């Protein structure tokens, strides 16, 4: 009988059991986290959740049963067929065009033509911009930067532009026609990527194509991108008006431009 | 006592109500005769549903939905370039792992071990030439697909809010892919490899302030030799695979979370 008074019993009574009353926090109250960062976090997400709920209630948008393209079978089969086609092309090319293999490395013999793989042509071409490396009269016609450093600086600029690009070109426009300027920048950049690649192998190109000389290639490297950008801008600007009518009618009603 | 057959649908009464010609009545009576015996209506329903299943419309692809057919940048294959990059990466990884079984990164000896192992792979190893060929072509395809993928993202404005960070990761992946290719280009240790290494070394040395440190880090000295080959090998088969695979997972994970940028 003494056991009964000391120990917790199966019916929930006992010396150490405090019955729940108004003072005891409920589960919901405990979840609310009454202090510190956890409280701020809770309030932030709770506000977001309520906002979502409110938006959903106020919205007159009719939710469709199917919001997207079905994954099976449509998307899956399409992707599988594209994938097998692509891997098939790799294998077919590998079987028909095995890679070139040159002579053994020899530090004492400099090959006539040093070329990297094609995807390094742009970087290689940026190293050959030394004719426009400014010579400062202050330094007695000496260059401020070595030609290699100048090439590295040019590469850094290109990569830097790529990095900050989405933070510079903001807004919700998506089609090139909506922003002729940025489309022109893109086409100019694309053309510069091509011409700078040609510049990196200008010796080979000049040998193969008698009309092109190395200085001409250099001039074209800087001119063609500008011309391309200008033409792109002019064409898109001329097309824009007629095109925007359709865009306004179909699409801006759903997504007003910022 | 027999159970009288009953027509639940009372077809006879229905037939009387209709105002039919003689021919139609006969036709319907025959039809009713067979339908009560063979439940033709079930088969009709089956045929009908088969017809609709066979003629299901494919949902309109996004280009059709947004009236974008004949707009080049919204052509569907351009939207699968990211997948193609991943596929080429996987093909290159598998073939590269197999090549790694036979390659040795050593510039010692005459001809150097690396070069003679390459000759061995290409001339004597079964399917060795094919294996190297696949590895190289997959690498070329990966770089090309990465570049075209970037163009597609640029010209469809898919980098815009909220996807700027994924663009930044993508630029990092582009640089890493090219560096991946560069380190791989050096491994066969032929003339082009070594002199491409020389250019890289000169570029590293020309960097301001950290030039010498960078050259030592990347090439293990101030001339392209055994240390450079070893470093390129480790970067190519150990360092970059982890970094690039991780970044690809993050990149695709973010696309998964944010969804494909709607073409407009």
Short mmCIF file of C-alpha atoms in Angstrom, two decimals:
data_model
loop_
_atom_site.label_atom_id
_atom_site.label_comp_id
_atom_site.label_asym_id
_atom_site.label_seq_id
_atom_site.Cartn_x
_atom_site.Cartn_y
_atom_site.Cartn_z
CA UNK A 1 0.00 0.00 0.00
CA UNK A 2 2.90 2.42 0.61
CA UNK A 3 3.91 1.91 -3.05
CA UNK A 4 0.66 3.48 -4.24
CA UNK A 5 1.34 6.84 -2.64
CA UNK A 6 4.97 7.13 -3.78
CA UNK A 7 4.86 5.99 -7.36
CA UNK A 8 3.22 7.17 -10.52
CA UNK A 9 0.18 5.04 -11.26
CA UNK A 10 -1.22 3.79 -14.49
CA UNK A 11 -4.38 5.92 -14.21
CA UNK A 12 -2.27 9.06 -14.50
CA UNK A 13 -2.36 10.10 -10.86
CA UNK A 14 0.63 10.10 -8.58
CA UNK A 15 2.93 12.39 -6.63
CA UNK A 16 4.92 13.72 -9.62
CA UNK A 17 2.06 14.24 -12.04
CA UNK A 18 0.75 17.79 -12.48
CA UNK A 19 -2.66 17.85 -14.17
CA UNK A 20 -2.87 20.18 -17.17
CA UNK A 21 -4.54 23.49 -16.40
CA UNK A 22 -4.68 26.95 -17.95
CA UNK A 23 -1.05 27.58 -17.07
CA UNK A 24 0.24 24.65 -19.13
CA UNK A 25 1.29 25.72 -22.64
CA UNK A 26 -0.54 23.95 -25.41
CA UNK A 27 1.31 22.35 -28.30
CA UNK A 28 0.51 25.33 -30.49
CA UNK A 29 1.81 27.80 -27.93
CA UNK A 30 5.01 25.86 -27.52
CA UNK A 31 5.45 25.79 -31.30
CA UNK A 32 5.21 29.55 -31.43
CA UNK A 33 8.62 29.92 -29.73
CA UNK A 34 8.22 32.86 -27.42
CA UNK A 35 11.73 34.33 -27.67
CA UNK A 36 14.81 34.99 -29.69
CA UNK A 37 15.67 34.06 -33.24
CA UNK A 38 13.32 31.11 -33.25
CA UNK A 39 10.41 33.46 -32.56
CA UNK A 40 11.43 35.77 -35.42
CA UNK A 41 11.80 32.79 -37.75
CA UNK A 42 8.41 31.47 -36.72
CA UNK A 43 6.72 34.81 -37.24
CA UNK A 44 8.40 35.31 -40.62
CA UNK A 45 7.28 31.97 -41.99
CA UNK A 46 3.84 32.21 -40.40
CA UNK A 47 3.36 35.61 -42.07
CA UNK A 48 4.46 34.15 -45.41
CA UNK A 49 2.10 31.24 -45.00
CA UNK A 50 -0.83 33.50 -44.17
CA UNK A 51 0.04 35.78 -47.08
CA UNK A 52 0.03 32.79 -49.43
CA UNK A 53 -3.29 31.70 -48.05
CA UNK A 54 -4.76 35.18 -48.49
CA UNK A 55 -3.46 35.45 -52.03
CA UNK A 56 -4.93 32.09 -52.90
CA UNK A 57 -8.29 33.07 -51.46
CA UNK A 58 -8.39 36.46 -53.15
CA UNK A 59 -7.15 35.24 -56.50
CA UNK A 60 -9.60 34.71 -59.31
CA UNK A 61 -7.11 32.50 -61.12
CA UNK A 62 -8.66 29.17 -61.97
CA UNK A 63 -6.31 26.36 -61.09
CA UNK A 64 -6.07 23.79 -63.77
CA UNK A 65 -5.99 20.08 -63.00
CA UNK A 66 -2.76 19.67 -64.92
CA UNK A 67 -0.31 22.50 -64.43
CA UNK A 68 2.42 21.15 -66.64
CA UNK A 69 3.45 18.79 -69.32
CA UNK A 70 3.01 15.18 -68.10
CA UNK A 71 6.34 13.62 -67.12
CA UNK A 72 5.29 10.14 -68.17
CA UNK A 73 5.12 9.33 -71.00
CA UNK A 74 5.50 12.59 -72.91
CA UNK A 75 8.49 14.25 -71.28
CA UNK A 76 10.26 11.00 -70.43
CA UNK A 77 10.02 9.54 -73.91
CA UNK A 78 11.05 12.80 -75.49
CA UNK A 79 14.06 13.09 -73.20
CA UNK A 80 15.00 9.45 -73.67
CA UNK A 81 14.88 9.74 -77.43
CA UNK A 82 16.95 12.93 -77.36
CA UNK A 83 19.41 11.30 -74.96
CA UNK A 84 19.88 8.14 -76.99
CA UNK A 85 20.18 10.15 -80.18
CA UNK A 86 22.85 12.33 -78.59
CA UNK A 87 24.90 9.49 -77.10
CA UNK A 88 24.54 7.72 -80.43
CA UNK A 89 26.07 10.71 -82.22
CA UNK A 90 29.01 10.72 -79.77
CA UNK A 91 29.67 7.03 -80.37
CA UNK A 92 29.25 7.30 -84.13
CA UNK A 93 31.66 10.24 -84.32
CA UNK A 94 34.12 8.42 -82.07
CA UNK A 95 34.06 5.41 -84.35
CA UNK A 96 34.48 7.42 -87.54
CA UNK A 97 36.75 10.29 -86.47
CA UNK A 98 39.32 9.17 -83.90
CA UNK A 99 41.33 12.04 -82.43
CA UNK A 100 44.62 13.24 -83.82
CA UNK A 101 47.71 12.26 -81.89
CA UNK A 102 50.86 14.33 -82.30
CA UNK A 103 54.56 13.81 -81.75
CA UNK A 104 56.08 13.31 -78.37
CA UNK A 105 56.66 16.36 -76.18
CA UNK A 106 60.07 17.88 -76.83
CA UNK A 107 61.04 21.05 -74.94
CA UNK A 108 63.87 21.77 -77.38
CA UNK A 109 61.66 22.00 -80.47
CA UNK A 110 59.05 24.71 -80.69
CA UNK A 111 56.28 23.61 -83.05
CA UNK A 112 55.44 25.98 -85.88
CA UNK A 113 51.87 26.36 -84.78
CA UNK A 114 50.80 26.18 -81.18
CA UNK A 115 47.06 25.83 -80.85
CA UNK A 116 45.03 24.75 -77.88
CA UNK A 117 41.73 22.89 -78.19
CA UNK A 118 39.04 24.90 -79.97
CA UNK A 119 37.20 25.93 -76.81
CA UNK A 120 40.32 27.72 -75.61
CA UNK A 121 40.57 29.79 -78.78
CA UNK A 122 38.68 32.74 -77.24
CA UNK A 123 40.96 32.80 -74.19
CA UNK A 124 43.98 32.32 -76.45
CA UNK A 125 42.78 35.11 -78.73
CA UNK A 126 42.42 37.52 -75.80
CA UNK A 127 46.14 37.04 -75.22
CA UNK A 128 46.81 38.40 -78.70
CA UNK A 129 45.20 41.79 -78.18
CA UNK A 130 48.61 43.32 -77.49
CA UNK A 131 48.41 45.77 -80.45
CA UNK A 132 45.77 47.69 -78.51
CA UNK A 133 47.66 47.51 -75.25
CA UNK A 134 47.97 51.25 -74.59
CA UNK A 135 51.43 52.75 -74.65
CA UNK A 136 51.64 55.66 -72.30
CA UNK A 137 53.51 58.77 -73.34
CA UNK A 138 54.17 59.44 -69.65
CA UNK A 139 56.23 56.27 -69.42
CA UNK A 140 58.17 57.15 -72.54
CA UNK A 141 56.12 54.93 -74.80
CA UNK A 142 56.37 51.98 -72.45
CA UNK A 143 53.42 49.76 -71.80
CA UNK A 144 51.76 49.95 -68.43
CA UNK A 145 51.00 46.24 -68.45
CA UNK A 146 52.90 43.39 -70.04
CA UNK A 147 51.09 41.84 -73.01
CA UNK A 148 50.35 38.68 -71.03
CA UNK A 149 48.94 40.68 -68.14
CA UNK A 150 46.88 42.65 -70.64
CA UNK A 151 45.46 39.38 -71.96
CA UNK A 152 44.67 38.20 -68.46
CA UNK A 153 42.97 41.51 -67.73
CA UNK A 154 40.86 41.14 -70.89
CA UNK A 155 39.87 37.59 -69.87
CA UNK A 156 39.00 38.80 -66.38
CA UNK A 157 36.80 41.54 -67.85
CA UNK A 158 34.93 39.05 -70.06
CA UNK A 159 34.38 36.62 -67.19
CA UNK A 160 33.45 39.47 -64.86
CA UNK A 161 30.84 40.72 -67.32
CA UNK A 162 29.35 37.22 -67.48
CA UNK A 163 29.21 37.08 -63.68
CA UNK A 164 27.52 40.39 -63.04
CA UNK A 165 25.30 40.27 -66.14
CA UNK A 166 22.04 39.14 -64.45
CA UNK A 167 22.50 41.81 -61.79
CA UNK A 168 22.84 44.51 -64.42
CA UNK A 169 20.10 43.51 -66.84
CA UNK A 170 17.07 43.32 -64.60
CA UNK A 171 13.35 43.46 -65.27
CA UNK A 172 10.94 40.84 -66.43
CA UNK A 173 11.42 41.11 -70.20
CA UNK A 174 12.27 37.77 -71.71
CA UNK A 175 12.19 38.02 -75.47
CA UNK A 176 15.09 39.60 -77.33
CA UNK A 177 12.57 41.79 -79.14
CA UNK A 178 11.50 43.37 -75.87
CA UNK A 179 15.04 44.58 -75.21
CA UNK A 180 16.82 45.24 -78.51
CA UNK A 181 19.80 46.74 -76.70
CA UNK A 182 20.58 43.66 -74.63
CA UNK A 183 19.92 41.39 -77.58
CA UNK A 184 22.44 43.49 -79.53
CA UNK A 185 24.93 43.11 -76.68
CA UNK A 186 24.38 39.35 -76.81
CA UNK A 187 24.81 39.08 -80.57
CA UNK A 188 27.86 41.36 -80.46
CA UNK A 189 29.36 39.22 -77.69
CA UNK A 190 28.65 36.08 -79.68
CA UNK A 191 30.31 37.55 -82.76
CA UNK A 192 33.26 38.71 -80.63
CA UNK A 193 33.63 35.16 -79.31
CA UNK A 194 33.82 33.98 -82.91
CA UNK A 195 36.18 36.66 -84.23
CA UNK A 196 38.51 36.44 -81.24
CA UNK A 197 38.69 32.68 -81.89
CA UNK A 198 39.65 33.38 -85.48
CA UNK A 199 42.22 35.89 -84.25
CA UNK A 200 43.82 33.22 -82.07
CA UNK A 201 44.53 31.12 -85.17
CA UNK A 202 45.04 34.05 -87.55
CA UNK A 203 48.24 32.52 -89.00
CA UNK A 204 46.41 29.39 -90.10
CA UNK A 205 43.44 31.34 -91.40
CA UNK A 206 45.66 33.76 -93.31
CA UNK A 207 47.48 30.84 -94.92
CA UNK A 208 44.28 29.09 -95.94
CA UNK A 209 42.39 32.18 -97.13
CA UNK A 210 44.58 34.42 -99.29
CA UNK A 211 42.21 37.40 -99.01
CA UNK A 212 42.65 37.64 -95.28
CA UNK A 213 45.84 39.01 -93.84
CA UNK A 214 46.72 39.07 -90.17
CA UNK A 215 46.20 42.85 -89.74
CA UNK A 216 42.86 42.64 -91.53
CA UNK A 217 41.78 39.82 -89.23
CA UNK A 218 42.76 41.96 -86.25
CA UNK A 219 40.68 44.88 -87.48
CA UNK A 220 37.73 42.65 -88.25
CA UNK A 221 37.97 41.14 -84.77
CA UNK A 222 37.11 44.50 -83.28
CA UNK A 223 34.81 45.75 -86.05
CA UNK A 224 32.56 42.80 -86.82
CA UNK A 225 31.09 42.53 -83.30
CA UNK A 226 30.18 46.23 -83.38
CA UNK A 227 28.61 45.87 -86.82
CA UNK A 228 26.67 42.78 -85.70
CA UNK A 229 25.43 44.52 -82.58
CA UNK A 230 24.37 47.54 -84.61
CA UNK A 231 22.50 45.46 -87.21
CA UNK A 232 20.79 43.41 -84.49
CA UNK A 233 19.68 46.56 -82.73
CA UNK A 234 18.41 48.15 -85.95
CA UNK A 235 16.50 45.04 -87.08
CA UNK A 236 14.90 44.38 -83.69
CA UNK A 237 13.99 48.03 -83.24
CA UNK A 238 12.34 48.06 -86.66
CA UNK A 239 10.43 44.85 -85.92
CA UNK A 240 9.48 45.84 -82.42
CA UNK A 241 6.36 47.89 -83.01
CA UNK A 242 4.43 45.31 -84.99
CA UNK A 243 5.58 42.56 -82.74
CA UNK A 244 4.68 44.31 -79.51
CA UNK A 245 1.06 44.58 -80.61
CA UNK A 246 0.79 40.81 -80.51
CA UNK A 247 2.74 40.63 -77.25
CA UNK A 248 0.51 43.18 -75.58
CA UNK A 249 -2.60 41.39 -76.72
CA UNK A 250 -1.61 37.88 -75.74
CA UNK A 251 0.79 38.14 -72.96
CA UNK A 252 1.30 41.42 -71.18
CA UNK A 253 -2.23 41.13 -69.92
CA UNK A 254 -0.94 38.25 -67.79
CA UNK A 255 2.50 39.64 -67.02
CA UNK A 256 2.61 43.43 -67.06
CA UNK A 257 6.08 44.73 -67.95
CA UNK A 258 8.05 46.34 -65.17
CA UNK B 1 -43.86 -21.45 -62.26
CA UNK B 2 -41.38 -19.88 -64.53
CA UNK B 3 -39.66 -16.54 -64.38
CA UNK B 4 -40.77 -14.36 -67.21
CA UNK B 5 -37.88 -12.66 -68.94
CA UNK B 6 -38.19 -8.95 -68.39
CA UNK B 7 -36.81 -6.10 -70.36
CA UNK B 8 -35.54 -3.61 -67.79
CA UNK B 9 -35.17 -0.89 -70.35
CA UNK B 10 -38.57 -1.67 -71.86
CA UNK B 11 -37.23 -1.49 -75.35
CA UNK B 12 -40.59 -2.46 -76.90
CA UNK B 13 -42.41 0.49 -75.36
CA UNK B 14 -39.58 2.77 -76.42
CA UNK B 15 -39.85 1.43 -79.94
CA UNK B 16 -43.58 2.11 -80.05
CA UNK B 17 -43.10 5.71 -78.96
CA UNK B 18 -40.76 6.44 -81.81
CA UNK B 19 -42.16 7.69 -85.07
CA UNK B 20 -40.25 5.44 -87.41
CA UNK B 21 -40.37 4.23 -90.94
CA UNK B 22 -40.89 0.58 -91.64
CA UNK B 23 -37.26 0.05 -92.52
CA UNK B 24 -36.03 1.74 -89.38
CA UNK B 25 -38.29 -0.39 -87.23
CA UNK B 26 -36.98 -3.59 -88.74
CA UNK B 27 -33.40 -2.42 -88.35
CA UNK B 28 -33.91 -1.49 -84.71
CA UNK B 29 -35.69 -4.76 -83.95
CA UNK B 30 -32.72 -6.70 -85.29
CA UNK B 31 -30.37 -4.50 -83.33
CA UNK B 32 -32.40 -5.01 -80.16
CA UNK B 33 -32.46 -8.74 -80.80
CA UNK B 34 -28.65 -8.91 -80.86
CA UNK B 35 -28.14 -6.32 -78.15
CA UNK B 36 -30.27 -8.24 -75.66
CA UNK B 37 -28.21 -11.33 -76.38
CA UNK B 38 -24.68 -10.00 -76.84
CA UNK B 39 -24.80 -6.66 -75.00
CA UNK B 40 -23.52 -4.86 -78.07
CA UNK B 41 -23.63 -1.58 -76.16
CA UNK B 42 -20.64 -2.66 -74.04
CA UNK B 43 -18.55 -3.28 -77.13
CA UNK B 44 -19.63 0.02 -78.58
CA UNK B 45 -18.44 1.77 -75.45
CA UNK B 46 -15.18 -0.10 -75.65
CA UNK B 47 -14.70 0.91 -79.28
CA UNK B 48 -15.50 4.48 -78.43
CA UNK B 49 -13.02 4.70 -75.57
CA UNK B 50 -10.40 2.95 -77.74
CA UNK B 51 -11.00 5.52 -80.41
CA UNK B 52 -10.48 8.38 -78.00
CA UNK B 53 -7.43 6.76 -76.43
CA UNK B 54 -5.83 6.22 -79.82
CA UNK B 55 -6.56 9.75 -80.88
CA UNK B 56 -5.49 11.44 -77.63
CA UNK B 57 -4.08 14.84 -78.25
CA UNK B 58 -0.51 15.40 -77.05
CA UNK B 59 -0.61 18.35 -74.69
CA UNK B 60 0.64 21.41 -76.45
CA UNK B 61 4.32 21.90 -75.91
CA UNK B 62 5.31 25.18 -74.30
CA UNK B 63 6.30 26.70 -77.60
CA UNK B 64 2.83 26.07 -78.98
CA UNK B 65 1.16 27.35 -75.84
CA UNK B 66 2.96 30.63 -76.09
CA UNK B 67 2.71 30.86 -79.84
CA UNK B 68 6.44 30.56 -80.21
CA UNK B 69 6.77 28.09 -83.08
CA UNK B 70 9.15 29.47 -85.67
CA UNK B 71 10.97 31.46 -82.98
CA UNK B 72 14.45 29.97 -83.03
CA UNK B 73 15.42 30.37 -79.38
CA UNK B 74 12.30 28.58 -78.19
CA UNK B 75 12.95 25.50 -80.30
CA UNK B 76 12.59 22.55 -77.93
CA UNK B 77 15.98 20.87 -78.52
CA UNK B 78 17.65 24.04 -77.26
CA UNK B 79 15.88 23.43 -73.97
CA UNK B 80 17.54 20.02 -73.67
CA UNK B 81 21.11 21.32 -73.98
CA UNK B 82 21.54 21.20 -70.20
CA UNK B 83 20.56 17.55 -70.22
CA UNK B 84 22.96 16.93 -73.10
CA UNK B 85 25.77 18.50 -71.07
CA UNK B 86 25.03 16.16 -68.20
CA UNK B 87 24.90 13.16 -70.55
CA UNK B 88 28.21 14.06 -72.18
CA UNK B 89 29.69 14.51 -68.71
CA UNK B 90 28.52 11.04 -67.68
CA UNK B 91 29.84 9.47 -70.90
CA UNK B 92 33.18 11.24 -70.38
CA UNK B 93 33.31 10.16 -66.73
CA UNK B 94 32.71 6.49 -67.52
CA UNK B 95 35.16 6.37 -70.45
CA UNK B 96 37.67 8.43 -68.44
CA UNK B 97 37.51 6.00 -65.52
CA UNK B 98 38.26 3.15 -67.94
CA UNK B 99 41.12 5.08 -69.56
CA UNK B 100 42.52 5.77 -66.11
CA UNK B 101 43.15 2.06 -65.68
CA UNK B 102 45.82 2.19 -68.38
CA UNK B 103 47.25 5.70 -68.24
CA UNK B 104 50.27 6.68 -66.15
CA UNK B 105 51.08 10.36 -65.55
CA UNK B 106 54.83 10.28 -65.90
CA UNK B 107 57.02 12.42 -68.12
CA UNK B 108 60.08 10.30 -67.32
CA UNK B 109 61.74 8.05 -69.89
CA UNK B 110 62.16 8.27 -73.62
CA UNK B 111 59.51 8.22 -74.93
CA UNK B 112 57.88 9.35 -71.73
CA UNK B 113 55.71 6.87 -69.86
CA UNK B 114 52.59 9.00 -70.40
CA UNK B 115 53.19 9.14 -74.14
CA UNK B 116 53.99 5.45 -74.49
CA UNK B 117 50.94 4.52 -72.41
CA UNK B 118 48.84 6.59 -74.81
CA UNK B 119 50.42 4.72 -77.72
CA UNK B 120 49.68 1.46 -75.92
CA UNK B 121 46.04 2.45 -75.36
CA UNK B 122 45.60 3.48 -78.97
CA UNK B 123 47.51 0.68 -80.70
CA UNK B 124 47.40 -2.42 -78.55
CA UNK B 125 44.56 -2.19 -76.06
CA UNK B 126 41.30 -3.76 -77.25
CA UNK B 127 38.86 -0.95 -77.96
CA UNK B 128 41.48 1.45 -76.58
CA UNK B 129 41.32 3.79 -79.56
CA UNK B 130 37.53 3.75 -79.40
CA UNK B 131 37.65 4.45 -75.67
CA UNK B 132 39.95 7.45 -76.09
CA UNK B 133 37.89 8.59 -79.03
CA UNK B 134 34.67 8.45 -77.02
CA UNK B 135 36.30 10.29 -74.10
CA UNK B 136 37.56 13.05 -76.34
CA UNK B 137 34.35 13.46 -78.32
CA UNK B 138 32.25 13.46 -75.15
CA UNK B 139 34.49 16.22 -73.80
CA UNK B 140 34.11 18.24 -77.00
CA UNK B 141 30.34 17.77 -76.91
CA UNK B 142 30.18 18.79 -73.27
CA UNK B 143 32.00 22.07 -73.90
CA UNK B 144 29.91 22.77 -76.98
CA UNK B 145 26.67 21.96 -75.16
CA UNK B 146 27.64 24.12 -72.19
CA UNK B 147 28.32 27.04 -74.48
CA UNK B 148 25.10 26.64 -76.48
CA UNK B 149 23.17 26.15 -73.25
CA UNK B 150 24.49 29.49 -72.04
CA UNK B 151 23.42 31.15 -75.31
CA UNK B 152 19.94 29.69 -75.00
CA UNK B 153 19.62 30.90 -71.41
CA UNK B 154 20.85 34.35 -72.47
CA UNK B 155 18.52 34.83 -75.42
CA UNK B 156 15.41 33.53 -73.67
CA UNK B 157 16.10 35.70 -70.62
CA UNK B 158 16.07 32.67 -68.35
CA UNK B 159 18.80 34.11 -66.10
CA UNK B 160 16.53 36.81 -64.72
CA UNK B 161 15.12 37.01 -61.24
CA UNK B 162 14.84 34.65 -59.41
CA UNK B 163 17.49 32.68 -61.30
CA UNK B 164 20.54 34.99 -61.10
CA UNK B 165 22.43 32.77 -58.68
CA UNK B 166 22.01 29.77 -60.93
CA UNK B 167 23.45 31.82 -63.81
CA UNK B 168 26.49 32.57 -61.63
CA UNK B 169 26.89 28.88 -60.81
CA UNK B 170 26.53 28.21 -64.53
CA UNK B 171 29.36 30.63 -65.38
CA UNK B 172 31.55 28.91 -62.78
CA UNK B 173 30.66 25.57 -64.37
CA UNK B 174 31.54 26.93 -67.82
CA UNK B 175 34.99 28.00 -66.59
CA UNK B 176 35.50 24.70 -64.79
CA UNK B 177 34.46 22.76 -67.91
CA UNK B 178 37.00 24.63 -70.01
CA UNK B 179 39.66 24.12 -67.33
CA UNK B 180 38.69 20.44 -67.24
CA UNK B 181 39.31 20.29 -70.97
CA UNK B 182 42.63 22.15 -70.63
CA UNK B 183 43.97 19.81 -67.94
CA UNK B 184 42.92 16.85 -70.05
CA UNK B 185 44.60 18.33 -73.13
CA UNK B 186 47.95 18.22 -71.31
CA UNK B 187 47.79 14.58 -70.27
CA UNK B 188 48.82 12.82 -73.55
CA UNK B 189 52.14 14.67 -73.23
CA UNK B 190 52.65 15.28 -76.92
CA UNK B 191 54.02 18.46 -78.45
CA UNK B 192 50.71 20.33 -78.41
CA UNK B 193 50.09 19.33 -74.79
CA UNK B 194 53.42 20.57 -73.62
CA UNK B 195 53.30 23.86 -75.48
CA UNK B 196 49.71 24.50 -74.38
CA UNK B 197 51.06 23.95 -70.89
CA UNK B 198 53.80 26.47 -71.65
CA UNK B 199 51.21 29.11 -72.59
CA UNK B 200 49.28 28.38 -69.40
CA UNK B 201 52.46 28.71 -67.37
CA UNK B 202 53.28 32.06 -68.97
CA UNK B 203 49.75 33.29 -68.27
CA UNK B 204 50.03 32.20 -64.64
CA UNK B 205 53.41 33.93 -64.31
CA UNK B 206 52.03 37.13 -65.82
CA UNK B 207 49.32 37.45 -63.14
CA UNK B 208 50.02 40.38 -60.87
CA UNK B 209 51.24 39.76 -57.30
CA UNK B 210 50.34 36.05 -57.12
CA UNK B 211 52.02 35.09 -60.44
CA UNK B 212 54.90 33.00 -59.12
CA UNK B 213 52.84 31.48 -56.36
CA UNK B 214 50.14 30.55 -58.91
CA UNK B 215 52.68 29.04 -61.30
CA UNK B 216 54.12 26.93 -58.49
CA UNK B 217 50.66 25.88 -57.38
CA UNK B 218 49.41 24.92 -60.83
CA UNK B 219 52.58 23.76 -62.58
CA UNK B 220 54.87 22.89 -59.70
CA UNK B 221 57.67 25.12 -60.95
CA UNK B 222 58.65 27.54 -63.67
CA UNK B 223 58.90 25.05 -66.49
CA UNK B 224 56.48 22.49 -67.81
CA UNK B 225 57.67 19.06 -66.77
CA UNK B 226 56.88 16.10 -64.58
CA UNK B 227 55.44 18.16 -61.67
CA UNK B 228 53.10 20.00 -64.05
CA UNK B 229 51.88 16.75 -65.62
CA UNK B 230 51.30 15.23 -62.19
CA UNK B 231 49.35 18.25 -61.00
CA UNK B 232 47.23 18.38 -64.15
CA UNK B 233 46.51 14.68 -63.71
CA UNK B 234 45.41 15.05 -60.09
CA UNK B 235 43.27 18.08 -60.93
CA UNK B 236 41.73 16.25 -63.89
CA UNK B 237 40.93 12.93 -62.23
CA UNK B 238 40.50 13.88 -58.58
CA UNK B 239 39.85 17.54 -57.85
CA UNK B 240 37.61 18.64 -60.72
CA UNK B 241 35.37 15.56 -60.81
CA UNK B 242 34.28 16.24 -57.23
CA UNK B 243 33.86 19.99 -57.66
CA UNK B 244 32.10 19.79 -61.02
CA UNK B 245 29.82 16.93 -60.00
CA UNK B 246 28.86 18.79 -56.84
CA UNK B 247 28.17 22.01 -58.68
CA UNK B 248 26.16 20.19 -61.36
CA UNK B 249 24.02 18.66 -58.61
CA UNK B 250 23.45 22.08 -57.05
CA UNK B 251 22.78 23.63 -60.47
CA UNK B 252 20.20 21.02 -61.44
CA UNK B 253 18.76 21.02 -57.91
CA UNK B 254 18.09 24.74 -58.17
CA UNK B 255 16.45 24.25 -61.58
CA UNK B 256 14.34 21.54 -59.97
CA UNK B 257 13.32 23.83 -57.12
CA UNK B 258 12.62 26.88 -59.28
CA UNK B 259 11.23 25.15 -62.33
CA UNK B 260 12.14 25.81 -65.94
CA UNK B 261 11.96 29.50 -66.77
CA UNK B 262 8.68 29.96 -68.58
CA UNK B 263 9.21 30.88 -72.18
CA UNK B 264 7.22 33.93 -73.07
#
